[in-house]
Coordinates of C-alpha atoms and ligand atoms in Angstrom, one line a residue:
X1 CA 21.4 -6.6 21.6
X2 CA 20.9 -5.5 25.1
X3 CA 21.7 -3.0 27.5
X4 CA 23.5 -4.3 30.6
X5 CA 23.0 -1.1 32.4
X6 CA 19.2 -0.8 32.0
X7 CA 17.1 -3.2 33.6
X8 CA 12.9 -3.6 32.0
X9 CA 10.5 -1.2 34.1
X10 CA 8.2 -4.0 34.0
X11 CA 10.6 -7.0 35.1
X12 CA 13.6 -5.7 36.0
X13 CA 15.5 -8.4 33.5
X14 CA 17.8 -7.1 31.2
X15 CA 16.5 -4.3 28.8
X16 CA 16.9 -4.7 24.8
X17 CA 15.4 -1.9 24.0
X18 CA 15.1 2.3 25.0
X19 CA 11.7 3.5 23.7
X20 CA 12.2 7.3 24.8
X21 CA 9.2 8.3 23.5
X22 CA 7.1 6.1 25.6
X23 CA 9.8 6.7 28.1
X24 CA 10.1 3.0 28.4
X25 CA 13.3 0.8 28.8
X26 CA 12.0 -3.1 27.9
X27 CA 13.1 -6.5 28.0
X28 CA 13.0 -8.7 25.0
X29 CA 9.0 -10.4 26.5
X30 CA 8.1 -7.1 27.9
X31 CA 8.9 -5.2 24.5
X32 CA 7.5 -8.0 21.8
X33 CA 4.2 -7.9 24.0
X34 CA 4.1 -3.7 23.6
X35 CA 4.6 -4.1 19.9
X36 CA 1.9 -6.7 19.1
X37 CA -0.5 -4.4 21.3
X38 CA 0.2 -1.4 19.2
X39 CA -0.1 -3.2 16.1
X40 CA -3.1 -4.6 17.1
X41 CA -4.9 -1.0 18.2
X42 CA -3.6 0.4 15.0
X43 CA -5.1 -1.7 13.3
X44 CA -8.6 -1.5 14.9
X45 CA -8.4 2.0 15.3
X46 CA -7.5 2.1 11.6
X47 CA -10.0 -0.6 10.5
X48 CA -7.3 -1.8 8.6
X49 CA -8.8 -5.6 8.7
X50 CA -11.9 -6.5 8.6
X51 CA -13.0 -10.6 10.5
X52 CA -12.6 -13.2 7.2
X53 CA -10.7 -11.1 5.1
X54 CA -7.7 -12.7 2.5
X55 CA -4.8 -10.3 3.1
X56 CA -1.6 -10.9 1.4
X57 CA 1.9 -9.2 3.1
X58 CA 4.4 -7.8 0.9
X59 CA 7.6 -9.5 2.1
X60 CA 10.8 -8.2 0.9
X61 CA 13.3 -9.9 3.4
X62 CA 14.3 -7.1 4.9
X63 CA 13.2 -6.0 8.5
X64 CA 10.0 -3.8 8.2
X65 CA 8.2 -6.2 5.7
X66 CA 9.6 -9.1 8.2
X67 CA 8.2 -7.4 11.2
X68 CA 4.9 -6.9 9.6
X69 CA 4.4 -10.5 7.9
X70 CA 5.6 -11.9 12.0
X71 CA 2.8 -9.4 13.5
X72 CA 0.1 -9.6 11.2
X73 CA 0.7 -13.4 11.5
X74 CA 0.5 -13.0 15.4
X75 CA -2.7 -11.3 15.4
X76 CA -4.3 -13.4 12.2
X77 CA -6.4 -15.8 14.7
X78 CA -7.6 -13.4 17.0
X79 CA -8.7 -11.1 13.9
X80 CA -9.9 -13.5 12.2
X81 CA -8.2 -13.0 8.9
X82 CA -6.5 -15.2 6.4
X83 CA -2.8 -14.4 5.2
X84 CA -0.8 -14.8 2.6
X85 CA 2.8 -13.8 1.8
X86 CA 4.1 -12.4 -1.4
X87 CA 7.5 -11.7 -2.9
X88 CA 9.3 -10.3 -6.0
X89 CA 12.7 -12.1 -6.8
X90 CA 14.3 -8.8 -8.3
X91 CA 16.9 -10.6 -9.2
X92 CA 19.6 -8.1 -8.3
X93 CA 22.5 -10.6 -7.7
X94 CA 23.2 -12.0 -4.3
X95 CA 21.1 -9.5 -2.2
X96 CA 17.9 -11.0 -4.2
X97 CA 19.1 -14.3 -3.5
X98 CA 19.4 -13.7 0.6
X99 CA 16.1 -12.1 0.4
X100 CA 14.2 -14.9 -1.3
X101 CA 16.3 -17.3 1.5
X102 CA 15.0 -15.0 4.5
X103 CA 11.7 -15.0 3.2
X104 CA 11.5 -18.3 2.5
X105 CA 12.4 -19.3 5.9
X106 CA 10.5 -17.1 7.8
X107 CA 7.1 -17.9 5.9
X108 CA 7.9 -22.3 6.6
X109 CA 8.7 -20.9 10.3
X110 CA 5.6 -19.6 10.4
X111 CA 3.8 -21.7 7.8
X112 CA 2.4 -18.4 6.1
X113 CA 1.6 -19.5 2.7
X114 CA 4.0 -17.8 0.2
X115 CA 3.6 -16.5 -3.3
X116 CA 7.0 -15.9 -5.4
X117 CA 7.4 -13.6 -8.8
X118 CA 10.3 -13.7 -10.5
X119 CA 10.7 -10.9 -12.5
X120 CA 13.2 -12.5 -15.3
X121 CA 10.3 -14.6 -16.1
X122 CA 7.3 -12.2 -15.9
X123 CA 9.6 -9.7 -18.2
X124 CA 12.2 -11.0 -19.5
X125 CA 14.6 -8.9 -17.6
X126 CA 16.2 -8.8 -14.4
X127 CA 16.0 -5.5 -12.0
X128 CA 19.4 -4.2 -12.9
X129 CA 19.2 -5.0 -16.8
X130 CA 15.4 -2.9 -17.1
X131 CA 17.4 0.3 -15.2
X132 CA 20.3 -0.3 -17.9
X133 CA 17.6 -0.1 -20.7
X134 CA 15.5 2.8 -19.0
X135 CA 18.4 5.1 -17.9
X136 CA 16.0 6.1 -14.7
X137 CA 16.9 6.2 -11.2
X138 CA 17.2 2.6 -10.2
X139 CA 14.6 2.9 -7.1
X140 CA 11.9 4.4 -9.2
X141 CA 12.3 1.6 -12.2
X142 CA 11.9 -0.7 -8.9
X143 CA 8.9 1.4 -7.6
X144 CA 6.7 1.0 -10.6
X145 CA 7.7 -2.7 -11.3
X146 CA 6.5 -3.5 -7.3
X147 CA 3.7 -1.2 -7.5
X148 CA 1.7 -3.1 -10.5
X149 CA 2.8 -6.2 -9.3
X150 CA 2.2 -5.9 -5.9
X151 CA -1.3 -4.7 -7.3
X152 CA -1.6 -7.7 -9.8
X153 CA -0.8 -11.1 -8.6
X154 CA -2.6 -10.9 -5.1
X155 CA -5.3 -9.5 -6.5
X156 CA -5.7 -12.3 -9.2
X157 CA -4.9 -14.8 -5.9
X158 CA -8.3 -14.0 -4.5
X159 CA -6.9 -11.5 -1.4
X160 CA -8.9 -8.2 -1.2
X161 CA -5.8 -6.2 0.7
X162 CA -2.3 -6.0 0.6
X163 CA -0.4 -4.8 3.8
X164 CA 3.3 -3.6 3.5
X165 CA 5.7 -2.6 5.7
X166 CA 6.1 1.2 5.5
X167 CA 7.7 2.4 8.6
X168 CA 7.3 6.0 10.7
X169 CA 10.9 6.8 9.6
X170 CA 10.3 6.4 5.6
X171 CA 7.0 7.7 6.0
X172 CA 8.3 10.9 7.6
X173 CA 11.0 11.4 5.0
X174 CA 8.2 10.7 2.0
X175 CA 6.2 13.4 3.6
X176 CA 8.6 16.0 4.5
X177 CA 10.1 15.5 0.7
X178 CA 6.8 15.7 -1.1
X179 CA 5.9 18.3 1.1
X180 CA 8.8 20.5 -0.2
X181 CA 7.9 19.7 -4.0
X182 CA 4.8 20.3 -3.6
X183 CA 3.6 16.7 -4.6
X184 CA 0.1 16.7 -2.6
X185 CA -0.9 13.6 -5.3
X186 CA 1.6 11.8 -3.3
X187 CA 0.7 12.9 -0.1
X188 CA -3.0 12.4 -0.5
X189 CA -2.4 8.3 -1.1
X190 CA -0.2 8.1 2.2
X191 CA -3.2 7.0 4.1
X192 CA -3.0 3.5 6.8
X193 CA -5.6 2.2 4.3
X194 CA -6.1 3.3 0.9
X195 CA -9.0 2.1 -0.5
X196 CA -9.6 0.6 -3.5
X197 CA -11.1 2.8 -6.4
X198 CA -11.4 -0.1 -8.4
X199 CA -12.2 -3.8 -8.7
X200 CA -8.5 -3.7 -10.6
X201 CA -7.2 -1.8 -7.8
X202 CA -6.2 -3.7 -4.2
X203 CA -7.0 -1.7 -0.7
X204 CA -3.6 -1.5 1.0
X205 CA -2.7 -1.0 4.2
X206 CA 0.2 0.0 6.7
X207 CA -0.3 -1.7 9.9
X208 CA 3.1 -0.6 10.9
X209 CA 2.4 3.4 10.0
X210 CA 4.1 4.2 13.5
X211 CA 6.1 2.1 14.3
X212 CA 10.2 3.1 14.2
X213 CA 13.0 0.9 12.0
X214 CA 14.2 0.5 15.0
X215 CA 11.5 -1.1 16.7
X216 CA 10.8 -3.2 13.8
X217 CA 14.0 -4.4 13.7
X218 CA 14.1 -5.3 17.5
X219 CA 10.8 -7.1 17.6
X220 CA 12.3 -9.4 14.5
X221 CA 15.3 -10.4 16.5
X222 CA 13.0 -10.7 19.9
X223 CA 11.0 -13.0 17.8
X224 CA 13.9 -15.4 17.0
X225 CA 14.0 -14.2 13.3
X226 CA 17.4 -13.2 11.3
X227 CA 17.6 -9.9 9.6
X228 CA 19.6 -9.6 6.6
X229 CA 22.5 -8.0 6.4
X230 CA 23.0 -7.4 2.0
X231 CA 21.4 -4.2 1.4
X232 CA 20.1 -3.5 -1.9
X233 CA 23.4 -2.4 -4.0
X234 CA 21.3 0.4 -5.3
X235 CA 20.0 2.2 -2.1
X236 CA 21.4 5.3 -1.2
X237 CA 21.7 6.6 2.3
X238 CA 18.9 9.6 3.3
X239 CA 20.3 13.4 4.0
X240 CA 16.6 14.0 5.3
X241 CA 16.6 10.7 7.5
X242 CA 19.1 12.3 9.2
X243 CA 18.3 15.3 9.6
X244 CA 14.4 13.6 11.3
X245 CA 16.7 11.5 13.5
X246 CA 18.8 13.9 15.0
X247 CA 15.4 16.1 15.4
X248 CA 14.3 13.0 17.5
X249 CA 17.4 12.8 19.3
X250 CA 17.1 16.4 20.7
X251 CA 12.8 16.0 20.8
X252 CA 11.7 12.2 21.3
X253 CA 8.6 11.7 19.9
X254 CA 8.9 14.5 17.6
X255 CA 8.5 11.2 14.7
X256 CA 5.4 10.3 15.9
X257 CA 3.6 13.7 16.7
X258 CA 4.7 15.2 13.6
X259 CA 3.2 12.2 11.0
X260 CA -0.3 12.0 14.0
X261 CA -1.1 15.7 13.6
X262 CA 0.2 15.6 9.5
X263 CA -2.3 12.6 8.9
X264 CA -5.1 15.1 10.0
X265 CA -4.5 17.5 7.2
X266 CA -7.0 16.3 4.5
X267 CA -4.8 17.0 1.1
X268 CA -7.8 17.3 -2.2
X269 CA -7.5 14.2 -4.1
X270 CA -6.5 14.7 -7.9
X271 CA -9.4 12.7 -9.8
X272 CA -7.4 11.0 -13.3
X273 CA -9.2 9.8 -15.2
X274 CA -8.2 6.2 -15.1
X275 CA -8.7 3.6 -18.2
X276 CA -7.1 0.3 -19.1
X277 CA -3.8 -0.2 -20.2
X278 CA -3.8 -1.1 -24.2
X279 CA -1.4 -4.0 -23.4
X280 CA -2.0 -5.5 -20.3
X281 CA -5.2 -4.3 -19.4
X282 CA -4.6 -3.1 -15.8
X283 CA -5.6 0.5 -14.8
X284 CA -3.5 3.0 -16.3
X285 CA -3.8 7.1 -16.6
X286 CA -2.4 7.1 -19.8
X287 CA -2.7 4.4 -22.9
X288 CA -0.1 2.2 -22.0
X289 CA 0.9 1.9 -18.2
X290 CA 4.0 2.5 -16.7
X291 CA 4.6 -1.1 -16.3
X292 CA 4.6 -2.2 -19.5
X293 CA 6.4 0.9 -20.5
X294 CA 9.1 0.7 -18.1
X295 CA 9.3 -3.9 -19.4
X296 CA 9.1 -2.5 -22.9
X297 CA 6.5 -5.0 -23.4
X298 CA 5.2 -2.7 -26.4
X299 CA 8.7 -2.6 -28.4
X300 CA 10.2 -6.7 -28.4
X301 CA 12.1 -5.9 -25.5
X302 CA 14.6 -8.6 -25.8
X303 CA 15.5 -6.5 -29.2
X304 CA 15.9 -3.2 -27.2
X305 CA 18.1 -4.8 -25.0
X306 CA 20.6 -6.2 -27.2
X307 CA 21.2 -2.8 -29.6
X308 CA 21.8 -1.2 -26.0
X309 CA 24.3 -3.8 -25.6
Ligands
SF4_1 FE1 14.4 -1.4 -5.2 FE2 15.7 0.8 -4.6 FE3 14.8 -0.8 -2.7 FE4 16.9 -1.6 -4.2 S1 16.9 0.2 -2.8 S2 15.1 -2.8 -3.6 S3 16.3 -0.7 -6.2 S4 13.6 0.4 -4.2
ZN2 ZN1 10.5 -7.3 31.3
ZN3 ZN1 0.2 -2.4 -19.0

């Protein structure tokens, strides 16, 4: 970190950070002090929180769910809100195992309460055995096992919202790609806050909406935290991340414009007609939900797995 050559516009020390679309060069104080603020008038702008709320954070271990679970804890006392931590052990080998260390540490550092699933126990599979027995992309297997229980356990903890970490750069690339499919469904639930349209179904929020990777990743390290450095052996690097960033590069701000002024565009809602799942009882669109579909939790599983073998 740092930039010898730049010096903070505020201080003068040395700068950590370039933030051309604020046209602002900061130290590591200057720059952890404009990142809380932001947060902060997201969230009231937003009403993401509301005074003696239970919100739990979705805490991966890598930097965006970090920076959020660090902020939201920041700005818990003058809020007024209660937090919680939550994390899925995936179980995906040593990357898993380094998450679960990060978050671990960083939630005793803060003394953040922390709730841990592990998903060999809750299914009887680890992460890379349900893609082997699916044959689905490996990030959308993940998607709908974090999704219900990111919904679930939380919920059944007694906290009425779940905040992730969604950053500007993967909500840019979510919207240009649905935007090109044609998948306004999608689009219509990337909101800030999503209410809930159930009492089976947790509000959720994005406090960090518009904020960068970049700054999120900054702010961890300005806050004395370690990021990770496993990525998940299943992520795949982003042709249209690429192509935003090196819009950016020739247009700062262009990030941040494009999502304000997309966010105005009111997308019609598709109403499905929701009922409970047959085997778990959660809210599903179809019989059985995707969940237990994706666990096998209506075949034996353990069964499935071992003919695939
Ligand atoms: Fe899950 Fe894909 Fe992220 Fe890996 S990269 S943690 S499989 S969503
Ligand atoms: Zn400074
Ligand atoms: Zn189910």
């Amino acid at each position: 970190m740092g930039f010898p050559l730049l010096k903070c516009v505020k201080c003068g020390g040395e700068a950590v950070v370039n933030l051309k679309p604020y046209g602002l060069v900061l130290c590591n104080e200057h720059f952890t002090e404009f990142y809380e603020k932001k947060v902060k008038e997201f969230i009231i702008k937003n009403k993401l929180i509301k005074p003696k709320e239970k919100v739990s954070v979705a805490v991966s271990g890598g930097k965006d769910s970090l920076a959020c679970l660090i902020a939201l804890d920041n700005l818990s006392n003058e809020l007024n809100f209660q937090l919680t931590a939550y994390h899925i052990n995936l179980e995906i080998g040593k990357f898993s195992k380094q998450s679960q260390k990060t978050v671990r540490e960083a939630t005793k550092k803060l003394d953040v309460p922390l709730e841990i699933t592990d998903l060999k126990k809750e299914t009887g599979f680890t992460l890379p055995e349900l893609i082997k027995i699916n044959r689905r992309p490996p990030c959308s297997v993940c998607g709908t096992v974090k999704r219900y229980l990111m919904n679930k356990v939380p919920r059944e903890l007694g906290n009425e919202k779940l905040a992730t970490g969604h950053n500007l750069d993967d909500i840019l690339e979510f919207t240009v790609k649905n935007f090109l499919n044609n998948n306004f469904f999608w689009l219509s639930k990337l909101k800030p806050l999503l209410p809930s349209v159930n009492s089976k179904v947790l509000t959720k929020i994005k406090p960090l909406f518009e904020r960068t990777e970049k700054e999120n990743a900054v702010y961890v390290l300005s806050k004395g935290f370690n990021l990770p450095h496993l990525t998940c052996p299943f992520s795949r690097s982003s042709e249209w991340k690429e192509i935003i960033a090196k819009i950016e590069e020739w247009k700062p701000g262009f990030k941040l414009r494009f999502i304000k002024s997309f966010q105005k565009i009111n997308f019609p809602v598709e109403k499905l007609n929701y009922k409970r799942c047959r085997i778990c009882g959660e809210l599903s669109s179809s019989e059985i939900c995707s969940f237990c579909r994706v666990t096998r939790k209506q075949t034996g599983n353990l069964q499935e797995l071992k003919n695939r073998k």
